PDB file of C-alpha atoms in Angstrom:
ATOM      1  CA  MET A   1      14.987   2.559 -26.299  1.00 71.00           C
ATOM      2  CA  LEU A   2      17.495   0.040 -24.964  1.00 76.00           C
ATOM      3  CA  VAL A   3      17.067   1.186 -21.346  1.00 77.00           C
ATOM      4  CA  MET A   4      13.358   0.299 -21.594  1.00 76.00           C
ATOM      5  CA  ARG A   5      13.940  -3.262 -22.854  1.00 73.00           C
ATOM      6  CA  ASP A   6      17.101  -4.534 -21.164  1.00 75.00           C
ATOM      7  CA  GLU A   7      17.680  -5.292 -17.512  1.00 72.00           C
ATOM      8  CA  THR A   8      19.182  -2.088 -16.173  1.00 74.00           C
ATOM      9  CA  PHE A   9      20.889  -1.822 -12.820  1.00 74.00           C
ATOM     10  CA  GLY A  10      20.179   1.563 -11.347  1.00 71.00           C
ATOM     11  CA  PRO A  11      19.079   3.727  -9.901  1.00 75.00           C
ATOM     12  CA  VAL A  12      17.520   4.589 -13.247  1.00 78.00           C
ATOM     13  CA  LEU A  13      14.173   6.231 -13.987  1.00 78.00           C
ATOM     14  CA  PRO A  14      13.509   6.007 -17.735  1.00 81.00           C
ATOM     15  CA  ILE A  15      10.557   8.068 -18.949  1.00 85.00           C
ATOM     16  CA  MET A  16       8.891   7.690 -22.323  1.00 87.00           C
ATOM     17  CA  ARG A  17       6.102   9.833 -23.731  1.00 91.00           C
ATOM     18  CA  VAL A  18       3.139   7.893 -25.171  1.00 92.00           C
ATOM     19  CA  ARG A  19      -0.077   9.007 -26.849  1.00 95.00           C
ATOM     20  CA  GLU A  20      -2.476   6.840 -24.854  1.00 94.00           C
ATOM     21  CA  ILE A  21      -2.637   4.342 -22.000  1.00 94.00           C
ATOM     22  CA  ASP A  22      -3.049   1.358 -24.351  1.00 96.00           C
ATOM     23  CA  GLU A  23       0.318   2.172 -25.923  1.00 95.00           C
ATOM     24  CA  ALA A  24       1.981   2.480 -22.487  1.00 92.00           C
ATOM     25  CA  VAL A  25       0.564  -0.866 -21.320  1.00 94.00           C
ATOM     26  CA  SER A  26       1.617  -2.566 -24.560  1.00 93.00           C
ATOM     27  CA  LEU A  27       5.175  -1.228 -24.276  1.00 90.00           C
ATOM     28  CA  ALA A  28       5.407  -2.160 -20.586  1.00 89.00           C
ATOM     29  CA  ASN A  29       4.280  -5.723 -21.291  1.00 90.00           C
ATOM     30  CA  GLN A  30       6.923  -6.227 -24.021  1.00 88.00           C
ATOM     31  CA  THR A  31       9.742  -6.848 -21.543  1.00 81.00           C
ATOM     32  CA  SER A  32      11.006 -10.374 -21.006  1.00 78.00           C
ATOM     33  CA  TYR A  33      11.744  -9.598 -17.337  1.00 77.00           C
ATOM     34  CA  GLY A  34       8.512  -8.235 -15.853  1.00 77.00           C
ATOM     35  CA  VAL A  35       9.795  -8.184 -12.284  1.00 78.00           C
ATOM     36  CA  ALA A  36       8.003  -4.998 -11.240  1.00 81.00           C
ATOM     37  CA  ALA A  37       5.756  -2.287 -12.638  1.00 85.00           C
ATOM     38  CA  ASN A  38       4.912   1.122 -11.212  1.00 87.00           C
ATOM     39  CA  PRO A  39       1.996   2.907 -12.893  1.00 89.00           C
ATOM     40  CA  TRP A  40       1.461   6.509 -11.792  1.00 89.00           C
ATOM     41  CA  ALA A  41      -1.905   8.267 -12.123  1.00 90.00           C
ATOM     42  CA  GLN A  42      -3.645  11.237 -10.527  1.00 92.00           C
ATOM     43  CA  ASP A  43      -6.840   9.193 -10.319  1.00 93.00           C
ATOM     44  CA  LYS A  44      -6.303   6.123  -8.069  1.00 89.00           C
ATOM     45  CA  CYS A  45      -9.083   4.170  -9.880  1.00 92.00           C
ATOM     46  CA  LYS A  46      -7.321   4.759 -13.196  1.00 93.00           C
ATOM     47  CA  GLY A  47      -4.051   3.582 -11.626  1.00 91.00           C
ATOM     48  CA  VAL A  48      -5.728   0.362 -10.465  1.00 92.00           C
ATOM     49  CA  SER A  49      -7.212  -0.148 -13.940  1.00 94.00           C
ATOM     50  CA  ILE A  50      -3.777   0.209 -15.524  1.00 94.00           C
ATOM     51  CA  ALA A  51      -2.147  -2.055 -12.898  1.00 92.00           C
ATOM     52  CA  LYS A  52      -4.586  -4.877 -13.668  1.00 93.00           C
ATOM     53  CA  ARG A  53      -3.413  -4.880 -17.294  1.00 95.00           C
ATOM     54  CA  LEU A  54       0.309  -5.065 -16.524  1.00 92.00           C
ATOM     55  CA  VAL A  55       2.144  -8.386 -16.597  1.00 89.00           C
ATOM     56  CA  ALA A  56       4.623  -8.143 -13.715  1.00 85.00           C
ATOM     57  CA  GLY A  57       5.580  -9.963 -10.554  1.00 82.00           C
ATOM     58  CA  SER A  58       4.942  -6.910  -8.371  1.00 82.00           C
ATOM     59  CA  VAL A  59       2.855  -3.832  -9.153  1.00 87.00           C
ATOM     60  CA  CYS A  60       2.783  -0.708  -6.974  1.00 86.00           C
ATOM     61  CA  ILE A  61       0.481   2.188  -7.869  1.00 89.00           C
ATOM     62  CA  ASN A  62       1.950   5.679  -7.366  1.00 88.00           C
ATOM     63  CA  ASP A  63       4.849   4.148  -5.459  1.00 83.00           C
ATOM     64  CA  MET A  64       8.060   2.229  -6.089  1.00 75.00           C
ATOM     65  CA  ILE A  65       8.132  -0.346  -3.274  1.00 66.00           C
ATOM     66  CA  LYS A  66       5.426  -2.371  -1.584  1.00 61.00           C
ATOM     67  CA  LYS A  67       4.930  -1.106   1.932  1.00 62.00           C
ATOM     68  CA  ASP A  68       3.883  -4.352   3.606  1.00 60.00           C
ATOM     69  CA  ALA A  69       6.066  -5.528   6.477  1.00 59.00           C
ATOM     70  CA  GLY A  70       6.726  -9.014   5.042  1.00 62.00           C
ATOM     71  CA  MET A  71       8.080  -7.656   1.761  1.00 60.00           C
ATOM     72  CA  GLN A  72      10.275  -5.109   3.520  1.00 60.00           C
ATOM     73  CA  ARG A  73      11.644  -7.756   5.919  1.00 62.00           C
ATOM     74  CA  LEU A  74      12.498  -9.951   2.936  1.00 60.00           C
ATOM     75  CA  ILE A  75      14.264  -7.066   1.174  1.00 57.00           C
ATOM     76  CA  ARG A  76      16.211  -6.311   4.370  1.00 58.00           C
ATOM     77  CA  ILE A  77      17.263  -9.950   4.786  1.00 63.00           C
ATOM     78  CA  LEU A  78      18.172 -10.634   1.141  1.00 61.00           C
ATOM     79  CA  PHE A  79      19.841  -7.342   0.322  1.00 59.00           C
ATOM     80  CA  ARG A  80      21.026  -6.124   3.733  1.00 57.00           C
ATOM     81  CA  SER A  81      18.858  -3.083   3.176  1.00 49.00           C
ATOM     82  CA  PRO A  82      17.742  -0.795   6.030  1.00 53.00           C
ATOM     83  CA  LEU A  83      14.357  -0.546   4.280  1.00 49.00           C
ATOM     84  CA  GLY A  84      11.532  -1.343   6.672  1.00 47.00           C
ATOM     85  CA  LYS A  85      13.785  -1.562   9.725  1.00 51.00           C
ATOM     86  CA  GLY A  86      11.031  -0.375  12.081  1.00 51.00           C
ATOM     87  CA  LEU A  87       8.554  -2.987  10.819  1.00 46.00           C
ATOM     88  CA  SER A  88      10.140  -6.126  12.260  1.00 45.00           C
TER      89      SER A  88
END
């Protein structure tokens, strides 16, 4: 699917059905961008296990954005985003 391989400006939430985790990790690691990855799992330990196998600059488990104050300040400064306004 083109939306899974190309840089897409969103908001976009592409979903693809896979048979097993190995297939999902392999597909996720095929991108040439690898800016961020967001594995979702009911079992937090399984989410961590998946996250360790992903090749990406930022990985958040069961979430879309890192919640640390430094990252949110940077996002606010660079993108004029109100995200994390109460953290500074």
